[in-house]
PDB file of C-alpha atoms in Angstrom:
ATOM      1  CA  UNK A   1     186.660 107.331  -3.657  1.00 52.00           C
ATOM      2  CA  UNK A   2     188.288 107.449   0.021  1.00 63.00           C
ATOM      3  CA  UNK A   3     186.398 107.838   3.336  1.00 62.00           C
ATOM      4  CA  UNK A   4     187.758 111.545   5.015  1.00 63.00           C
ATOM      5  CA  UNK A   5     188.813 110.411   8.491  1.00 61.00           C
ATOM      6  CA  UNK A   6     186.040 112.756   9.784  1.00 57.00           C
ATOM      7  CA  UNK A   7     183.446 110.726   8.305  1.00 55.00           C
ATOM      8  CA  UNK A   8     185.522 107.401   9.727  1.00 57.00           C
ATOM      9  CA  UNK A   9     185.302 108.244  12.947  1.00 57.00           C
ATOM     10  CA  UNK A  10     181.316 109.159  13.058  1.00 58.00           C
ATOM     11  CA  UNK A  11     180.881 105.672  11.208  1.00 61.00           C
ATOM     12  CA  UNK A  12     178.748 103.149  13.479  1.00 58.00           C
ATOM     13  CA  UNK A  13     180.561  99.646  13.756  1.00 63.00           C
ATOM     14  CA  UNK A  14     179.094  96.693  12.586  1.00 78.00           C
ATOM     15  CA  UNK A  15     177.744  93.975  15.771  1.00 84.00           C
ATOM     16  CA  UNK A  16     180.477  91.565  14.881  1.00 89.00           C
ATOM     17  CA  UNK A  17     182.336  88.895  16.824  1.00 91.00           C
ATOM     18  CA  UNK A  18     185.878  89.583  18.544  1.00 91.00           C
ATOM     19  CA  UNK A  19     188.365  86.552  19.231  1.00 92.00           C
ATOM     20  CA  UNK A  20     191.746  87.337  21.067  1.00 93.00           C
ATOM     21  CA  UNK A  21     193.960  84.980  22.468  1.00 93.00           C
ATOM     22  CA  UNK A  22     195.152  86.419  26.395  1.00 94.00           C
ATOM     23  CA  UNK A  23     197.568  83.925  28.488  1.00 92.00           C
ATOM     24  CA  UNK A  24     194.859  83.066  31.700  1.00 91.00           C
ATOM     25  CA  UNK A  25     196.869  81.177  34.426  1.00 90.00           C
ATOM     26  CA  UNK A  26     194.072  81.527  37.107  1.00 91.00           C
ATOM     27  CA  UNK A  27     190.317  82.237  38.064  1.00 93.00           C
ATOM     28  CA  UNK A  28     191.805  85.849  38.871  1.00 92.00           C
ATOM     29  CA  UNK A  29     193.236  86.250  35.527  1.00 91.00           C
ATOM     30  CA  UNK A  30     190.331  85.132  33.737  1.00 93.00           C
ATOM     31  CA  UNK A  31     187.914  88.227  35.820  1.00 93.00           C
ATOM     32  CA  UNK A  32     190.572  90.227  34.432  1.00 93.00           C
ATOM     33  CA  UNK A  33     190.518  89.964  31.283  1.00 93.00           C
ATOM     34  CA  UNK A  34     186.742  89.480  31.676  1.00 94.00           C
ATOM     35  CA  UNK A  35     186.300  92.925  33.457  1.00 93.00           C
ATOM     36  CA  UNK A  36     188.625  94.538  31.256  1.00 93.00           C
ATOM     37  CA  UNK A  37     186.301  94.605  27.952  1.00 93.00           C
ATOM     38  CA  UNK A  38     182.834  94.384  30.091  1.00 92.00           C
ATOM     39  CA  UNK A  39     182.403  98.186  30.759  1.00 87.00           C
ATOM     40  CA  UNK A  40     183.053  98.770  26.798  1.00 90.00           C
ATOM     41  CA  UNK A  41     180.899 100.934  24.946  1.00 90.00           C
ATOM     42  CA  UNK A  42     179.010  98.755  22.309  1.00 90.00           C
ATOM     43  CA  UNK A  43     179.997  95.348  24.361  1.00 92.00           C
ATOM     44  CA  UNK A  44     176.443  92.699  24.293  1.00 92.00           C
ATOM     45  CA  UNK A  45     178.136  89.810  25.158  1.00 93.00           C
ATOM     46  CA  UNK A  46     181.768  88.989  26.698  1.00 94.00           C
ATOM     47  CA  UNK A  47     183.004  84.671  27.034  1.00 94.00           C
ATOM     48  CA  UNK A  48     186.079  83.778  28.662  1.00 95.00           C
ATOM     49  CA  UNK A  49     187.601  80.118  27.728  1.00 93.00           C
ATOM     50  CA  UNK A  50     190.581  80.215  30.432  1.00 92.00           C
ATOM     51  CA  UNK A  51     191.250  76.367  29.125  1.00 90.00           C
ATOM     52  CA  UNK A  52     191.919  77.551  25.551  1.00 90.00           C
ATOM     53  CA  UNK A  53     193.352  81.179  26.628  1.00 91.00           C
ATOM     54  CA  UNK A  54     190.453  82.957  24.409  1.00 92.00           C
ATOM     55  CA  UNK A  55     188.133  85.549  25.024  1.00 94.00           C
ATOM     56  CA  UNK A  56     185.694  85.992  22.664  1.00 94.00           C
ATOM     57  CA  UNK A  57     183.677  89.414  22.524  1.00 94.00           C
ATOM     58  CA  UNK A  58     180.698  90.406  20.479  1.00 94.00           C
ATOM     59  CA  UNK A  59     178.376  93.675  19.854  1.00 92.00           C
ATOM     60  CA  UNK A  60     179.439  96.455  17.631  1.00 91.00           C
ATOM     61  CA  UNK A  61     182.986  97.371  18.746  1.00 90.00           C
ATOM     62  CA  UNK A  62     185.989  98.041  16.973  1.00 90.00           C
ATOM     63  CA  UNK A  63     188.619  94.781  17.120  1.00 90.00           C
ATOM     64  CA  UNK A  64     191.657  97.331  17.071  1.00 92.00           C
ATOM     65  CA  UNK A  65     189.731  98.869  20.074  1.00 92.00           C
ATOM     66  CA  UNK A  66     189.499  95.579  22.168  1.00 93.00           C
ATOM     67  CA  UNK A  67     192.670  94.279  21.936  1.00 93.00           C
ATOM     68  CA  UNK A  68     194.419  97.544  22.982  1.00 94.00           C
ATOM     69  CA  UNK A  69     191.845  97.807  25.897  1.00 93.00           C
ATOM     70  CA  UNK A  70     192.766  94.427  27.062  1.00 94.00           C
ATOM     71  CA  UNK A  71     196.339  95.157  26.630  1.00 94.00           C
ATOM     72  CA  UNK A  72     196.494  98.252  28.334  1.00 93.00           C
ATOM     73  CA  UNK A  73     193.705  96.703  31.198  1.00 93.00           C
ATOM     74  CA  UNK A  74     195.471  94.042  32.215  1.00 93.00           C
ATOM     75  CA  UNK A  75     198.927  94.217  31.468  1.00 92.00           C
ATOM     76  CA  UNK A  76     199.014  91.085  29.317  1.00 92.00           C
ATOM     77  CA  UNK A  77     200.279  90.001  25.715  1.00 93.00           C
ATOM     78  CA  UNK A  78     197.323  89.993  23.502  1.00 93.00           C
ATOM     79  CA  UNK A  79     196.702  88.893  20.108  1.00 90.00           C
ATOM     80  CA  UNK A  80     193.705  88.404  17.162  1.00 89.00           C
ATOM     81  CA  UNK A  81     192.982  84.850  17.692  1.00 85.00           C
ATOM     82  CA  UNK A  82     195.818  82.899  15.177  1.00 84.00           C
ATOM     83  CA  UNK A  83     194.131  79.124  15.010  1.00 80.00           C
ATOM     84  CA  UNK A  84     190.804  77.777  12.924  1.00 76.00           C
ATOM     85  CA  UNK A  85     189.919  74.719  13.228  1.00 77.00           C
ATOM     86  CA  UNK A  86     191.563  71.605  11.627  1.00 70.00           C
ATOM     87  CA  UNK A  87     189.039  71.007   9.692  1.00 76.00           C
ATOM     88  CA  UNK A  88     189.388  74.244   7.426  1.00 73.00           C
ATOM     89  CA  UNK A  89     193.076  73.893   6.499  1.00 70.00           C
ATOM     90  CA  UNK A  90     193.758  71.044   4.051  1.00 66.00           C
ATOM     91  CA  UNK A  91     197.141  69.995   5.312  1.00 63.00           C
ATOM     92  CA  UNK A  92     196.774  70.881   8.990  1.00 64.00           C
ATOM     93  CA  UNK A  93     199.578  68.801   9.801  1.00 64.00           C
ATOM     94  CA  UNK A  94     202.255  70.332   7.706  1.00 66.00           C
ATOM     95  CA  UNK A  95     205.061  72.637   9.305  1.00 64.00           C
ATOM     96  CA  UNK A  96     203.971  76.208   9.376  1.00 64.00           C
ATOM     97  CA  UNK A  97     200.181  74.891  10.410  1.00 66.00           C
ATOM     98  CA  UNK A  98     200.883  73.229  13.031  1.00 69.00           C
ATOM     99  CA  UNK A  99     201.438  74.113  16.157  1.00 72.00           C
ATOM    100  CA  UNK A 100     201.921  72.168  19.647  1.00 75.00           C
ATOM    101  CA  UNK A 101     200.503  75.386  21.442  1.00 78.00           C
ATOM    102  CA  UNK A 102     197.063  75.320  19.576  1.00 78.00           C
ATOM    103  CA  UNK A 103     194.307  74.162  21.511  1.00 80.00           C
ATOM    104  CA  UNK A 104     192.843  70.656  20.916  1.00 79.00           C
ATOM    105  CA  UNK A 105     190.993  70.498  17.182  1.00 78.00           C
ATOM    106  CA  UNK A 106     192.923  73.669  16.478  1.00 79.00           C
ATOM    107  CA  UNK A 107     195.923  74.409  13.512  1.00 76.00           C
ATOM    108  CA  UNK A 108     196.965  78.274  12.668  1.00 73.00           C
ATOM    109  CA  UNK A 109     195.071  80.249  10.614  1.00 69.00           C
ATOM    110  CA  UNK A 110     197.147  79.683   7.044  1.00 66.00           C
ATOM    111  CA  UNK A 111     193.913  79.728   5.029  1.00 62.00           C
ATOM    112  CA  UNK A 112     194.147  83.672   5.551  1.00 63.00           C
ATOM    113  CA  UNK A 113     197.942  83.672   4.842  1.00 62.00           C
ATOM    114  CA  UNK A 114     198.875  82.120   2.196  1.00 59.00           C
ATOM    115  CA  UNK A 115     202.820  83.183   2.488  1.00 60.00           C
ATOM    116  CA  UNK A 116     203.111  81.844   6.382  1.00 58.00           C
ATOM    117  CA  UNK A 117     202.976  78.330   5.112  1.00 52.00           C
ATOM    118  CA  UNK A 118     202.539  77.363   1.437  1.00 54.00           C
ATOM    119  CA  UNK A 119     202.637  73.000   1.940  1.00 52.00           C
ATOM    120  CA  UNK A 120     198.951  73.620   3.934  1.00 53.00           C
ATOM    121  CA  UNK A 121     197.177  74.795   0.735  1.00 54.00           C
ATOM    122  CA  UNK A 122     196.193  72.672  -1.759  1.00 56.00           C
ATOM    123  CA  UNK A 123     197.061  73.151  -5.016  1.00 58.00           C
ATOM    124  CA  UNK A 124     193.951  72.954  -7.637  1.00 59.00           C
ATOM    125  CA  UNK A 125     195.486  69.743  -9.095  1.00 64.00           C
ATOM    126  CA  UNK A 126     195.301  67.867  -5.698  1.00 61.00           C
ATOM    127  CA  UNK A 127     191.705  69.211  -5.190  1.00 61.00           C
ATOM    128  CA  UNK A 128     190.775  68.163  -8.426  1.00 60.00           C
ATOM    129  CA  UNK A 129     192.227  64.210  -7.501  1.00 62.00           C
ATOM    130  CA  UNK A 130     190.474  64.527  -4.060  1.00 63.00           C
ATOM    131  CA  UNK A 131     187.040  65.375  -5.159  1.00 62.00           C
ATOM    132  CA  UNK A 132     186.998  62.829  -7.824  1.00 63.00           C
ATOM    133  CA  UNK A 133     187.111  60.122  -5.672  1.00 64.00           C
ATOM    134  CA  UNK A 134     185.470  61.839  -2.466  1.00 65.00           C
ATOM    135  CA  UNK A 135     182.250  60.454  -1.137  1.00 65.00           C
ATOM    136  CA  UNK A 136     180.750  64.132  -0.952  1.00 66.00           C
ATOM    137  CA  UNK A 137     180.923  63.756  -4.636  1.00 62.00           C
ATOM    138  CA  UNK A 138     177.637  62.637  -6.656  1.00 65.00           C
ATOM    139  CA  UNK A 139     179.769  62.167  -9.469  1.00 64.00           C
ATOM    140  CA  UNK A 140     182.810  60.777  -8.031  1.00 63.00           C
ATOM    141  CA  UNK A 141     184.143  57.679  -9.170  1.00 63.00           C
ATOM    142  CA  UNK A 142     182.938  54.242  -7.753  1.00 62.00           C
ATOM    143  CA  UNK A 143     185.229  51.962  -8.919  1.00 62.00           C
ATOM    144  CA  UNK A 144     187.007  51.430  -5.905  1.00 54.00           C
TER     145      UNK A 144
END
């Protein structure tokens, strides 16, 4: 059964955690973006990483909501925050995953789309070889 949009919009947001990647060249760049999203209804907690261009927002706000405030705040390209890190993807180094941009320990999210690069899954015949013979394994193979 659908939601009327009447009822959507007197829905309460769950407290949840907002990452959005925002190009910060300087300490006045980084207020910014940090006053931008502060004065938010909803907003508990705001963190601004100028090295990794991320600001990271939490408390029970709407991510749609965010990232057109900081857009239309401070006049800067915004985006959902593309990279996980390395350790989630199983191929992080494979083209599609990769990228030189990313910050350090960081690939692009492909776990979440598996069409933007196909090479970084693995298939359940490699995963299959790999835990056979992993150490996280209690019944992995000791011959070697």
């Amino acid at each position: 059964m659908a939601i009327p949009t009447w009822a959507m919009a007197q829905m309460v947001p769950i407290n949840q955690v907002v990452e959005i990647k925002v190009k910060m060249d300087c300490e006045g760049c980084e207020r910014n973006v940090r006053r931008s999203v502060e004065g938010m209804k909803g907003v508990s907690k705001v963190e601004v990483e100028p090295n990794k261009h991320k600001l990271t927002v939490t408390g029970y706000v709407d991510p749609k909501r965010v990232l057109q405030r900081v857009r239309y705040r401070t006049g800067k390209y915004a985006e959902p925050w593309p990279y996980v890190s390395y350790d989630m993807v199983y191929h992080p180094y494979v083209q599609g995953a990769y990228d030189k941009k990313a910050p350090a320990g960081y690939v692009r999210n492909v776990v979440a789309d598996p069409s933007q690069a196909p090479l970084a899954r693995a298939t359940s015949t490699e995963e299959k070889y790999s835990t056979a013979f992993s150490d996280d394994n209690p019944n992995a193979c000791t011959v070697m």
